[in-house]
mmCIF file of C-alpha atoms and ligand atoms in Angstrom:
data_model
loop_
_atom_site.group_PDB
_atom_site.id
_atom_site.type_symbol
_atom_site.label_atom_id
_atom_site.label_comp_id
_atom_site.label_asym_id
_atom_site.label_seq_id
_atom_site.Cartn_x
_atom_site.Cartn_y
_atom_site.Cartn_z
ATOM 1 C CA UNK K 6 10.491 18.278 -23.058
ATOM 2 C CA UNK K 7 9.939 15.186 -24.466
ATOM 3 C CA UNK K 8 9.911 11.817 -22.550
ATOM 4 C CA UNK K 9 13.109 9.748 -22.029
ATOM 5 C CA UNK K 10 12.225 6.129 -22.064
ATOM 6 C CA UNK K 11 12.980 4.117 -19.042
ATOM 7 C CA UNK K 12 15.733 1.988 -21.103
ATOM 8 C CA UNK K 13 17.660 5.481 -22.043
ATOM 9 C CA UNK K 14 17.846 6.617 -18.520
ATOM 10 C CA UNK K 15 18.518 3.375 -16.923
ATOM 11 C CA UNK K 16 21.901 2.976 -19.093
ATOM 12 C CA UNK K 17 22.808 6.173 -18.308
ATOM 13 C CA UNK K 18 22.254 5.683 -14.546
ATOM 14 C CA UNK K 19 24.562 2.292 -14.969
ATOM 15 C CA UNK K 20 27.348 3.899 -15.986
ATOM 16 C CA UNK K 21 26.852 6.479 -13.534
ATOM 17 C CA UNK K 22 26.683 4.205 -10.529
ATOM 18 C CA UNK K 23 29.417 2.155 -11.665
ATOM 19 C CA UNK K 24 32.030 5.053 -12.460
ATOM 20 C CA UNK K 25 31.280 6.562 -9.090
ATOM 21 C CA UNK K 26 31.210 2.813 -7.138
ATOM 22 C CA UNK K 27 34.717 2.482 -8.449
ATOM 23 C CA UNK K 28 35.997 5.985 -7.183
ATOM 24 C CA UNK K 29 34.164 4.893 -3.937
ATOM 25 C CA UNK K 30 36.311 1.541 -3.707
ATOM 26 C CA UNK K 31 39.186 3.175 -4.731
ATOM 27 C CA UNK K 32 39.064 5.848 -1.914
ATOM 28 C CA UNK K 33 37.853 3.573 0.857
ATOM 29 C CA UNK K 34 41.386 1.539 0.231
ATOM 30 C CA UNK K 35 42.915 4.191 0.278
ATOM 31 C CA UNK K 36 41.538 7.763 2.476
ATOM 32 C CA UNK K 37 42.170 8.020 5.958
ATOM 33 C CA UNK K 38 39.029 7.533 6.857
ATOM 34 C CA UNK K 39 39.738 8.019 10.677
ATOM 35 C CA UNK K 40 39.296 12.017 10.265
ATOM 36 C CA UNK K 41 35.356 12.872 8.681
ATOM 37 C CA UNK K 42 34.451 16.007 8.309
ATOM 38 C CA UNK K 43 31.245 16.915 10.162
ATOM 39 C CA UNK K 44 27.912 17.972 8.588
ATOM 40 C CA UNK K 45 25.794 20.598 10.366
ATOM 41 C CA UNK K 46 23.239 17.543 11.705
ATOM 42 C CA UNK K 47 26.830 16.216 13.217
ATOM 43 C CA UNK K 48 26.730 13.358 10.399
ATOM 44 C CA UNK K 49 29.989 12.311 8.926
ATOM 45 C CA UNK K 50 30.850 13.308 5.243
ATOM 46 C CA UNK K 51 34.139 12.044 3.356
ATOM 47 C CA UNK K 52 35.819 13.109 -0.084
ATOM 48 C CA UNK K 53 34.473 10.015 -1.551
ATOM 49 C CA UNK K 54 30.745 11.201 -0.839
ATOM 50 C CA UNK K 55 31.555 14.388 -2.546
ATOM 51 C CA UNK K 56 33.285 12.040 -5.317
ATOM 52 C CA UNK K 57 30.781 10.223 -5.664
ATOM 53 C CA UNK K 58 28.176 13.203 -6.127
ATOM 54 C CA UNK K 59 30.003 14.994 -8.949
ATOM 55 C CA UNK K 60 30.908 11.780 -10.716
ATOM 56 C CA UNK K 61 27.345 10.784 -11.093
ATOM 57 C CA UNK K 62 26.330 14.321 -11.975
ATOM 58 C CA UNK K 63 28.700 15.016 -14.800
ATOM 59 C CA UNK K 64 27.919 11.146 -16.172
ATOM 60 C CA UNK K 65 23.731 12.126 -15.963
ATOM 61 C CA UNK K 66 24.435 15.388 -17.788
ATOM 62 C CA UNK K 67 26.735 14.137 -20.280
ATOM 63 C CA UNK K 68 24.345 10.949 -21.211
ATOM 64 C CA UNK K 69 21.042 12.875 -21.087
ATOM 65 C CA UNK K 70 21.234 16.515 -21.254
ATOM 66 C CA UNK K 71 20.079 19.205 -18.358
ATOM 67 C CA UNK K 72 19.015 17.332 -15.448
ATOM 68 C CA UNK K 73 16.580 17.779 -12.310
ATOM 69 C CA UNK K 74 18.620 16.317 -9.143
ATOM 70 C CA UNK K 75 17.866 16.433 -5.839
ATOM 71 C CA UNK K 76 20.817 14.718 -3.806
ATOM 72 C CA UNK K 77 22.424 14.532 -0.368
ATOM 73 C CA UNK K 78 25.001 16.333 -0.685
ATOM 74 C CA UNK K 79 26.157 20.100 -1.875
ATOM 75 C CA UNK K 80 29.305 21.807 -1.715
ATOM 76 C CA UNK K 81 29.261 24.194 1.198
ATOM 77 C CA UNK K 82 31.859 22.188 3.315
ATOM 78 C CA UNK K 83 34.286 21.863 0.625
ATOM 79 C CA UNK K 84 34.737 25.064 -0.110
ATOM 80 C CA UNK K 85 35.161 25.779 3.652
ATOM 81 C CA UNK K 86 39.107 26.590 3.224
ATOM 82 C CA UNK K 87 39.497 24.819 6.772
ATOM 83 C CA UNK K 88 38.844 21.462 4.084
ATOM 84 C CA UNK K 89 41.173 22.516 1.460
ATOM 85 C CA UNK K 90 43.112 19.372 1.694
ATOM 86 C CA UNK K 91 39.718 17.589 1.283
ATOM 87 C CA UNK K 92 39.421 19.082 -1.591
ATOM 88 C CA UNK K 93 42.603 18.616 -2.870
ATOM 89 C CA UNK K 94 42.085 15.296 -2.303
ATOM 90 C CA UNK K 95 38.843 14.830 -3.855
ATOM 91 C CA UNK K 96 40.451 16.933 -7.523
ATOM 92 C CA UNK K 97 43.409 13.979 -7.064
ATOM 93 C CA UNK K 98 40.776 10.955 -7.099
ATOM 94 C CA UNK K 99 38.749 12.512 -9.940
ATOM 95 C CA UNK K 100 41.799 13.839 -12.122
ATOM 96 C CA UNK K 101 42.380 10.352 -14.198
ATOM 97 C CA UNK K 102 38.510 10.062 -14.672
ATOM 98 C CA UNK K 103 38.324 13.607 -15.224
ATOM 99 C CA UNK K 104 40.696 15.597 -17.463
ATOM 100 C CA UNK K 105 40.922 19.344 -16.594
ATOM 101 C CA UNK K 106 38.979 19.016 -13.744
ATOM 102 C CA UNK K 107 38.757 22.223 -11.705
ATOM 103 C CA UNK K 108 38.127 23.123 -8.368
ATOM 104 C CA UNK K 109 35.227 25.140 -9.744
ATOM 105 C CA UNK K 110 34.009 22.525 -12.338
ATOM 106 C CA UNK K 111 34.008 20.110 -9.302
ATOM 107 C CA UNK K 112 32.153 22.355 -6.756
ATOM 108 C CA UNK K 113 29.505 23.457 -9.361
ATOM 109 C CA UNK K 114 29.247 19.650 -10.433
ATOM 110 C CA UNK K 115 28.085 18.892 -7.309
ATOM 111 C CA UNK K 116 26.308 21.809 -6.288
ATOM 112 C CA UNK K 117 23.770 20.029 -9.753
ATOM 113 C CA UNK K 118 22.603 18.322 -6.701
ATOM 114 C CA UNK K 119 22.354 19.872 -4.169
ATOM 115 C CA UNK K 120 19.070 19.483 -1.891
ATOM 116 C CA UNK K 121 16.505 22.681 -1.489
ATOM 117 C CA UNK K 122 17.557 24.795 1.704
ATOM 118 C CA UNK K 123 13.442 23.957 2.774
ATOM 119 C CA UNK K 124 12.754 20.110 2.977
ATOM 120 C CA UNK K 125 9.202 20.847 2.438
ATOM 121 C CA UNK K 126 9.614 22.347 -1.214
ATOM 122 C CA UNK K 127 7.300 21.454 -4.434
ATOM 123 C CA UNK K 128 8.908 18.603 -6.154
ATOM 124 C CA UNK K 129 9.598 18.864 -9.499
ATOM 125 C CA UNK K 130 6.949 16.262 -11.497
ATOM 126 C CA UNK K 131 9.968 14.396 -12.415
ATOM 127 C CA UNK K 132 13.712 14.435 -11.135
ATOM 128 C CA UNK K 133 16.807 12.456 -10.209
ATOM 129 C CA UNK K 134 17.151 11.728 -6.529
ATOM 130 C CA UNK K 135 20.875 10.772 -5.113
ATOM 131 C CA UNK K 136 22.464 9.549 -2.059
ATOM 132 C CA UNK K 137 26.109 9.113 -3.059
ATOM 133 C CA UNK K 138 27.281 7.075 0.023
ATOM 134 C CA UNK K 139 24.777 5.767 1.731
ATOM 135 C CA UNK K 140 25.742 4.053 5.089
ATOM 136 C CA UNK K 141 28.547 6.823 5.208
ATOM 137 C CA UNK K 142 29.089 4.803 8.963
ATOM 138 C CA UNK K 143 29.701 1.721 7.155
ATOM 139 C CA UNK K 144 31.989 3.116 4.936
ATOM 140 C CA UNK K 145 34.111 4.942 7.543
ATOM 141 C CA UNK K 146 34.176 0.955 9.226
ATOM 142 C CA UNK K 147 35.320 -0.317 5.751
ATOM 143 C CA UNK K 148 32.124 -2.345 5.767
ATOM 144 C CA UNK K 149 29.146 -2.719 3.551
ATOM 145 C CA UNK K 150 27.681 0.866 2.240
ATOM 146 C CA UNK K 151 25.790 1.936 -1.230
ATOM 147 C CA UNK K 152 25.762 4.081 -3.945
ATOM 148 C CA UNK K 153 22.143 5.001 -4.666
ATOM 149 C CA UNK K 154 20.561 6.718 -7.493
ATOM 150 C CA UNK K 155 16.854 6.572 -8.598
ATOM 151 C CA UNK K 156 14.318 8.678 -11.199
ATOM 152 C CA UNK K 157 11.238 9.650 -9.538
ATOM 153 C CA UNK K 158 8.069 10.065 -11.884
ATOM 154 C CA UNK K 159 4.997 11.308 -10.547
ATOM 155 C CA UNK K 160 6.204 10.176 -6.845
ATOM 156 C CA UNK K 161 7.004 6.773 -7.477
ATOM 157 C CA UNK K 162 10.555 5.205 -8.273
ATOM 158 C CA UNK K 163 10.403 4.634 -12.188
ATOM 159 C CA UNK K 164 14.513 3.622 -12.099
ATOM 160 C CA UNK K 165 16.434 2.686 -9.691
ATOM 161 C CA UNK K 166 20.426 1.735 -9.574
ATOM 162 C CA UNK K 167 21.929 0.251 -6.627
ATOM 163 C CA UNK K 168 25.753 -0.014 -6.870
ATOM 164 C CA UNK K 169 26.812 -2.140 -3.352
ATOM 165 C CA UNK K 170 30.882 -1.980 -4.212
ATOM 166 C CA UNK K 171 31.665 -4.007 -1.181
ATOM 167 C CA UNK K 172 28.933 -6.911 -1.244
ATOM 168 C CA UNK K 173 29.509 -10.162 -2.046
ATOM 169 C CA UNK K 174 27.392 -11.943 -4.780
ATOM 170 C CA UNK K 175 27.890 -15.017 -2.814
ATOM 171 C CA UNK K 176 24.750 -15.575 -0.795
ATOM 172 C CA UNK K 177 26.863 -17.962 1.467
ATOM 173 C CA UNK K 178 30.003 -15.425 2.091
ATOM 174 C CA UNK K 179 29.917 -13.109 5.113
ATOM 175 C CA UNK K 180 28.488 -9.972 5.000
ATOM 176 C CA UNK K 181 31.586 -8.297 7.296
ATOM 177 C CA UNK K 182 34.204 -9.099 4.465
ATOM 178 C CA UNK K 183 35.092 -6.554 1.650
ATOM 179 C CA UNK K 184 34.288 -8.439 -1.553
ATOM 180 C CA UNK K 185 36.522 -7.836 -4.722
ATOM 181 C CA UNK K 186 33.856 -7.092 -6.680
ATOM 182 C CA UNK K 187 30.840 -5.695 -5.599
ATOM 183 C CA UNK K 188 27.265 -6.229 -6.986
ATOM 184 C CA UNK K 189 25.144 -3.678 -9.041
ATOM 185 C CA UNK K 190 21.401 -3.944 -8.902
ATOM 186 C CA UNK K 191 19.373 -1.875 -11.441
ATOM 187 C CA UNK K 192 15.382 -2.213 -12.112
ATOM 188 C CA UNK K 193 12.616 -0.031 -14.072
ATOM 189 C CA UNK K 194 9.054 0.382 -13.029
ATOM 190 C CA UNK K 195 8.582 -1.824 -16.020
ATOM 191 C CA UNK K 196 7.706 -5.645 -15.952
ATOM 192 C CA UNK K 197 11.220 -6.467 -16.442
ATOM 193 C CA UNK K 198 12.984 -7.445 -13.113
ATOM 194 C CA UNK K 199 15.339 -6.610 -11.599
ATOM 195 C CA UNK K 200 19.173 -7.148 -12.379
ATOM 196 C CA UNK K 201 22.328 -8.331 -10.656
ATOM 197 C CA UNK K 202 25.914 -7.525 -12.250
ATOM 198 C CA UNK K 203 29.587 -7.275 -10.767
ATOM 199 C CA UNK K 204 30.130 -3.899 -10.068
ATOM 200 C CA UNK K 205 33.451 -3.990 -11.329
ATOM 201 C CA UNK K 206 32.330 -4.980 -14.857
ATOM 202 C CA UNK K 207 28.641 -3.060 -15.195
ATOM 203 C CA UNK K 208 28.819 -4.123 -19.074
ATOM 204 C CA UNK K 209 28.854 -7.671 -18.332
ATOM 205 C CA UNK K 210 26.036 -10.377 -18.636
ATOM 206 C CA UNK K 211 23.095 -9.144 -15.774
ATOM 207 C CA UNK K 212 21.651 -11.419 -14.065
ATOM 208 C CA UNK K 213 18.059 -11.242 -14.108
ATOM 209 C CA UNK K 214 16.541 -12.106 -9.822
ATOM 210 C CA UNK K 215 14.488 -14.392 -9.539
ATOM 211 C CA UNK K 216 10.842 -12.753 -8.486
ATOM 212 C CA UNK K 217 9.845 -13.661 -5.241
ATOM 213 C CA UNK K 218 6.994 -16.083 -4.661
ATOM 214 C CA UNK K 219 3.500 -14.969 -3.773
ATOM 215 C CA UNK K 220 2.981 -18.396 -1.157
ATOM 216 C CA UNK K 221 4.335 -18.963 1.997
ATOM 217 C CA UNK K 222 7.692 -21.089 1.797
ATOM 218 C CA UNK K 223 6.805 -24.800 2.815
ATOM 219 C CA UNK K 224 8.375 -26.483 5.161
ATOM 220 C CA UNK K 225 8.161 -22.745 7.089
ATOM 221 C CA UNK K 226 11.618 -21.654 7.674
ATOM 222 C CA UNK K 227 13.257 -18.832 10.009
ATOM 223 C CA UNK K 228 12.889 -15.091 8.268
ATOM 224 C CA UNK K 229 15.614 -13.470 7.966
ATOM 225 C CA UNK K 230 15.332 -9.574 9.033
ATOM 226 C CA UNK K 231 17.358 -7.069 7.804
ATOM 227 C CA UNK K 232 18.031 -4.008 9.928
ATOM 228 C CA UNK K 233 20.141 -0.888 10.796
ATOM 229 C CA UNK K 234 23.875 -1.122 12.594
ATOM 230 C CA UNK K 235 23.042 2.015 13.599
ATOM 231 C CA UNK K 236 20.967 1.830 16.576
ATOM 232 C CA UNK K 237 19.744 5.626 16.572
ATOM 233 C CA UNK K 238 18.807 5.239 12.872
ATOM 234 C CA UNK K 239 15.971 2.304 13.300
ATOM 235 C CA UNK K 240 14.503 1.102 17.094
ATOM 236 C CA UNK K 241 16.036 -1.974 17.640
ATOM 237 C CA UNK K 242 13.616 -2.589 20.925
ATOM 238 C CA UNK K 243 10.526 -1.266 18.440
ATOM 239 C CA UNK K 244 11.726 -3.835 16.099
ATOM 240 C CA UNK K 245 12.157 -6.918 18.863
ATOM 241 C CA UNK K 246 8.319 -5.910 19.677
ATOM 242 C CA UNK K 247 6.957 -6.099 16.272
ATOM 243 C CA UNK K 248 8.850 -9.600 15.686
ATOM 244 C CA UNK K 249 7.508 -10.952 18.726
ATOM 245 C CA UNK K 250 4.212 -10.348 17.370
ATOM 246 C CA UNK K 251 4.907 -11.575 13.901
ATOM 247 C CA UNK K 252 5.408 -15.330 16.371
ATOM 248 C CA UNK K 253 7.753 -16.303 13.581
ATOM 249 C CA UNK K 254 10.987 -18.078 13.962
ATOM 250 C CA UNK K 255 13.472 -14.917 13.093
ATOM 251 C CA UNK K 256 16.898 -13.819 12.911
ATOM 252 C CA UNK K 257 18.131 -10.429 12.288
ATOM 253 C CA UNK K 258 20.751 -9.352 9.736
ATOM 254 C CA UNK K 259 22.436 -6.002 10.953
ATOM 255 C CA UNK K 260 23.803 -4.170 8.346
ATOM 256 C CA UNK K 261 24.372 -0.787 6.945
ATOM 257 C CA UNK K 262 22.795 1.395 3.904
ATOM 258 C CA UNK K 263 20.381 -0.084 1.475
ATOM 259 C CA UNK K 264 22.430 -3.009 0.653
ATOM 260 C CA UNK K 265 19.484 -4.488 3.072
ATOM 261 C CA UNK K 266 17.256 -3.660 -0.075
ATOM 262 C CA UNK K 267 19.520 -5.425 -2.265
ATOM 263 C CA UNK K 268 19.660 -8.363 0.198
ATOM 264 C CA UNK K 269 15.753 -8.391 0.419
ATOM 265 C CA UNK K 270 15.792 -8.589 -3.598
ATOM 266 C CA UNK K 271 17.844 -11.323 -3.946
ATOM 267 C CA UNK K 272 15.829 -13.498 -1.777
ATOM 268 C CA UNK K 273 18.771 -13.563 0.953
ATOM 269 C CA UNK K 274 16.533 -12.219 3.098
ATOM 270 C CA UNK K 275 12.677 -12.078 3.694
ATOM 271 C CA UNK K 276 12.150 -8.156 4.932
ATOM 272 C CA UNK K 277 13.973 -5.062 6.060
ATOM 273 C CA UNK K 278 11.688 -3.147 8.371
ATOM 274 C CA UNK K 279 12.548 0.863 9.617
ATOM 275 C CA UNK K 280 10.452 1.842 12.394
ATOM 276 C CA UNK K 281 10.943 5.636 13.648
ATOM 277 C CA UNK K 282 11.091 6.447 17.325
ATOM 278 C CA UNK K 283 9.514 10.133 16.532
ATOM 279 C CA UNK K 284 6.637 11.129 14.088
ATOM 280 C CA UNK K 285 9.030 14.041 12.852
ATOM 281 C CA UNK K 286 11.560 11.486 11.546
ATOM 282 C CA UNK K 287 11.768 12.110 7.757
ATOM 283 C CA UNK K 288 13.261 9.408 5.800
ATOM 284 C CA UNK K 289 15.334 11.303 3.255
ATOM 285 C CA UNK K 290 13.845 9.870 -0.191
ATOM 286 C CA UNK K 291 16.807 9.268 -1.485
ATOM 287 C CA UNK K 292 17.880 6.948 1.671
ATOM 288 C CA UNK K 293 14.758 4.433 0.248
ATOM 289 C CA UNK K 294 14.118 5.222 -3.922
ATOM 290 C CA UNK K 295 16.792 3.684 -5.474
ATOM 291 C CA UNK K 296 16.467 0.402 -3.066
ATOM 292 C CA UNK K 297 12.632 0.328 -3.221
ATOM 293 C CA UNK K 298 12.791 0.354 -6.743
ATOM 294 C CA UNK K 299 14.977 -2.484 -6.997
ATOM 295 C CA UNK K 300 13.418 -4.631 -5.025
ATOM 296 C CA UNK K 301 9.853 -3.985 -6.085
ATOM 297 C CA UNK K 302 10.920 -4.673 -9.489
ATOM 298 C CA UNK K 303 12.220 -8.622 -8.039
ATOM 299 C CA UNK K 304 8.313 -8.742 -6.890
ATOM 300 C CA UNK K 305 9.094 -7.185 -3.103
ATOM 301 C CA UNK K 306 6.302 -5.472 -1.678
ATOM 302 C CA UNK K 307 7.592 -2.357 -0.030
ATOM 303 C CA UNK K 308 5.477 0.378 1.624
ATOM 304 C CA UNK K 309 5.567 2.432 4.974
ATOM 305 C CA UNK K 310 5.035 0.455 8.302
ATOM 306 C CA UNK K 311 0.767 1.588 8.016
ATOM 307 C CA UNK K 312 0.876 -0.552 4.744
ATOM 308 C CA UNK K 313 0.740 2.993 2.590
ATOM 309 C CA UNK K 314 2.569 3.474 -0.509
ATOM 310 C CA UNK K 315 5.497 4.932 0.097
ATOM 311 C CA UNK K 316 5.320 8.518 -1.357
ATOM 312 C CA UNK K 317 8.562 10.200 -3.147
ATOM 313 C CA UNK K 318 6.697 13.653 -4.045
ATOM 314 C CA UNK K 319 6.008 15.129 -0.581
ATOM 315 C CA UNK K 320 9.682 16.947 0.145
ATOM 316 C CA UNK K 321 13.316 15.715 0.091
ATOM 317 C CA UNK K 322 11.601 13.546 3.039
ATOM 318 C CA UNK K 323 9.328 11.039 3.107
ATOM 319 C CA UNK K 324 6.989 13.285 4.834
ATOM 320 C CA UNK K 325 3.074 11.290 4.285
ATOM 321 C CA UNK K 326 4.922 8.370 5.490
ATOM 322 C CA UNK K 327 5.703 6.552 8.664
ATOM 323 C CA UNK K 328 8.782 3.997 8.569
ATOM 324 C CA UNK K 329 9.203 1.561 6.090
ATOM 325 C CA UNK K 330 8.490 -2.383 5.058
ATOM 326 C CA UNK K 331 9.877 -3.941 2.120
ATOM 327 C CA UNK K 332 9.095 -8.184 2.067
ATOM 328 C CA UNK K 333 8.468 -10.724 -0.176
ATOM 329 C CA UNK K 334 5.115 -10.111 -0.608
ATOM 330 C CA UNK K 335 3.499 -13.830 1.440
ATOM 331 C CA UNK K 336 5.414 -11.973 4.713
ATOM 332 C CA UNK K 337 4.216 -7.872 4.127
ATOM 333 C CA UNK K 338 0.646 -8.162 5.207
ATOM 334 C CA UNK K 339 2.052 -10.548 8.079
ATOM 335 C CA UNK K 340 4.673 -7.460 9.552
ATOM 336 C CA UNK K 341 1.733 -4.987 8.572
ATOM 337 C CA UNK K 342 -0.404 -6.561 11.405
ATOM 338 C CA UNK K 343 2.424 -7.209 13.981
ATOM 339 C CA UNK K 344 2.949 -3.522 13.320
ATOM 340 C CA UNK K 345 -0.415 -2.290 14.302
ATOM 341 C CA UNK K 346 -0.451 -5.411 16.972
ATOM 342 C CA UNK K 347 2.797 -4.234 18.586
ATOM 343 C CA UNK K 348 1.660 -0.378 19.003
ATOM 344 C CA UNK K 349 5.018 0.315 18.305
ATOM 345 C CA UNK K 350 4.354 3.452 15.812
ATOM 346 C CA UNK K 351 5.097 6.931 17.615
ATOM 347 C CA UNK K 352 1.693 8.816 17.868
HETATM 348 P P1 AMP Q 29 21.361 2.668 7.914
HETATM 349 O O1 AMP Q 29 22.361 2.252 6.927
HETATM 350 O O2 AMP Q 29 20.189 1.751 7.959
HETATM 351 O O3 AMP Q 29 21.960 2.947 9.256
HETATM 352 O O4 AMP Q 29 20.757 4.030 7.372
HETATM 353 C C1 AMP Q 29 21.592 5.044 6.951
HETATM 354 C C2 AMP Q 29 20.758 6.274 6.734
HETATM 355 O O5 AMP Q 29 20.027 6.577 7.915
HETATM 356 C C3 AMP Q 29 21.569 7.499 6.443
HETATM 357 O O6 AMP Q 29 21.669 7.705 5.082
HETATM 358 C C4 AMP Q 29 20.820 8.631 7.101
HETATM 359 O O7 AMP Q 29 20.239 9.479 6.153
HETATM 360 C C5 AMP Q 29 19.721 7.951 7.859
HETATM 361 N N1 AMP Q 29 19.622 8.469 9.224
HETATM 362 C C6 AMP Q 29 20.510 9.190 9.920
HETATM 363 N N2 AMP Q 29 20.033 9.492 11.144
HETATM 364 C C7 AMP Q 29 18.804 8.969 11.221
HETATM 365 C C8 AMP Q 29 17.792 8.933 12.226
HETATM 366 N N3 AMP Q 29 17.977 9.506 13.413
HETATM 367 N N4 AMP Q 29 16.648 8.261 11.966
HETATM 368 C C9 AMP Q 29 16.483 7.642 10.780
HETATM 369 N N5 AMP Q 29 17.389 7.630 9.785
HETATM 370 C C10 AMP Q 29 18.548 8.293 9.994
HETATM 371 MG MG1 MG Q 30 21.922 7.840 3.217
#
C-alpha cells in the first residue's frame, strides 16, 4: 500500500476530531449524564463515547480508504438490549450528521475500532489509535475531557489530534468553566509544530505554539504540575514525593484527560507526570499518543518516568514502559532524577 503523507492524514484526522468534538459538546449539554452505563473494568461509558467512536471512524474511512484502528471502545454494550435507549439515543445525535444511519451501520462503524480481545497482540506496523472520550469522569462532571486520535508508525506517534471541546484558549480563564469554544491541537512528527485552533471552527487560521525553550526560565519561577483528578488513576502521595525531591517551588494543576498534554504544549504549564502504583499498570496507548504527539511537536520532551522512550508498538498498553513525563525539555532530566531520587517507582 503506498504511503500516505503526514499532511493527507493529518487533514483527515482534523475533520475527524472536530465533527466528533462537536457531537461530544452537543451531548454533554444535553444527555443525562447522571445514569453511565458500566464497562466490564466498572469504568463509565456514555452514548457520546460511542458517538464519538463511529463519527471518527466513518470520517477516517471516508477521507482515506480502509483503515487499521485500534480504539477504546467496541460495541458489545450497545447492542446489550438492556441499552436500547442508549442506542436510540446515540442513532438520534448522529442522524443530522449522518443520513440513513442504521443501527447496524452504527454498531459495525464502531466495531472499525474496536481493541484486540488480548492486550498483548502484534501491532500492526502502522495503525490509527483512538480514545473517543478521554477523561470519561470529567465529562460525566461537565468538566474538562478530550477527544484523542493519533497515527502510530513504527511505534512512535507520527500524527496526533487533540480536540479539548471544553478548554478555554485563554491561558488566564479557569480551567473549571465550560468554554464556548474549545481548542484543537494537531502536530506531525515533522519539524512543523504544533497547532492551536477553536474547535468550533477547525478550518480557521491555526495558531502555530510557540516551542518551548531549551534554558531554564530566569528569574526561576514556580512549575506548574499537571496531574490526574482521579486519585486512583495517578499517586498523588508518589507524586508529592517526587516534587519534594525536584526542591522546586511547585503547584499542581488537577485536571482530567490529556487536556494536561495540551496544557503542557502551550507553555501553561511546565510538566504532567503519571506515576503507577503497580508494575502491571498498562497505560492504554491511546490514553498518551495523540497528547504526546502534540506536545513533542511544541518541543516537549515526553518519555516514561525511567527517562525511556515511550513505546506505542508493545500491545494496546504501554507495556515496556513505566509511567509517564512530558516537560519542557530544561525541567525533564530535572523530574527524571527526583524520580529515581524519590524511589517512588513500584518494583
Ligand atoms: P485522567 O484524566 O488523568 O484521570 O486519566 C484518564 C485515563 O486514566 C482513562 O482514560 C483511563 O484509561 C485511565 N485509567 C483508568 N484507571 C486507571 C488506573 N487505575 N491507573 C492508570 N490509569 C487509569
Ligand atoms: Mg482514556
Amino acid at each position: 500500500m503506498p504511503t500516505i503523507p503526514n499532511t493527507q492524514l493529518l487533514d483527515a484526522a482534523r475533520r475527524a476530531v472536530a465533527a466528533a468534538s462537536t457531537v461530544c459538546r452537543g451531548l454533554q449539554a444535553s444527555l443525562d449524564l447522571s445514569a453511565p452505563m458500566v464497562k466490564g473494568d466498572r469504568s463509565p461509558v456514555t452514548v457520546a463515547d460511542f458517538c464519538s467512536q463511529a463519527v471518527i471512524a466513518r470520517t477516517l474511512v471516508a477521507a482515506l480508504g480502509p483503515i487499521r484502528l485500534i480504539a477504546e471502545e467496541s460495541s458489545a454494550i450497545l447492542r446489550d438490549p438492556a441499552h436500547g435507549a442508549h442506542l436510540e439515543a446515540a442513532l438520534a445525535a448522529l442522524r443530522p450528521i449522518w443520513p440513513g444511519i442504521t443501527e447496524v451501520s452504527l454498531l459495525d462503524t464502531i466495531d472499525l475500532g474496536a481493541p484486540p480481545a488480548d492486550a498483548h497482540s502484534a501491532m500492526p506496523s502502522s495503525f490509527w489509535t483512538l480514545d473517543p472520550i478521554d477523561g470519561t469522569k470529567g465529562f460525566l462532571r461537565r468538566r474538562q475531557y478530550s477527544v484523542c486520535l493519533a497515527f502510530i508508525d513504527r511505534a512512535i506517534p507520527t500524527v496526533g489530534a487533540l480536540g479539548c471541546p471544553n478548554l478555554p484558549s485563554d491561558r488566564a480563564a479557569p480551567l473549571t468553566s465550560i468554554d464556548a469554544r474549545g481548542c484543537l491541537y494537531l502536530a506531525t512528527s515533522d519539524p512543523a509544530g504544533a497547532q492551536e485552533l477553536p474547535a468550533d471552527s477547525p478550518g480557521g487560521t491555526a495558531v502555530l505554539l510557540p516551542s518551548h525553550q531549551r534554558t531554564a526560565p530566569s528569574p526561576p519561577h514556580t512549575v506548574t504540575i499537571c496531574s490526574s483528578v482521579e486519585p486512583s488513576h495517578s499517586s498523588l502521595d508518589r507524586l508529592t514525593r517526587v516534587l519534594d525531591a525536584l526542591a522546586l517551588p511547585y503547584r499542581l494543576v488537577r485536571l482530567d484527560s490529556q487536556c494536561k498534554y495540551a496544557l503542557v504544549a502551550r507553555g501553561q504549564a511546565d510538566a504532567l507526570v503519571r506515576l503507577p502504583r503497580r508494575r502491571d499498570t498498562g497505560y492504554h496507548i491511546w490514553d498518551h499518543a495523540p497528547g504526546a504527539c502534540v506536545a513533542a511537536a511544541a518541543g516537549c520532551t515526553v518519555s516514561d518516568a525511567l527517562g525511556r522512550p515511550l513505546d506505542f508498538a508493545a500491545g494496546t498498553s504501554l507495556f515496556n514502559n513505566l509511567g509517564v513525563v512530558c516537560a519542557a525539555p530544561w525541567l525533564h532530566p530535572l523530574l527524571i532524577d527526583a524520580v529515581a531520587r524519590a524511589g517512588v517507582l513500584p518494583a
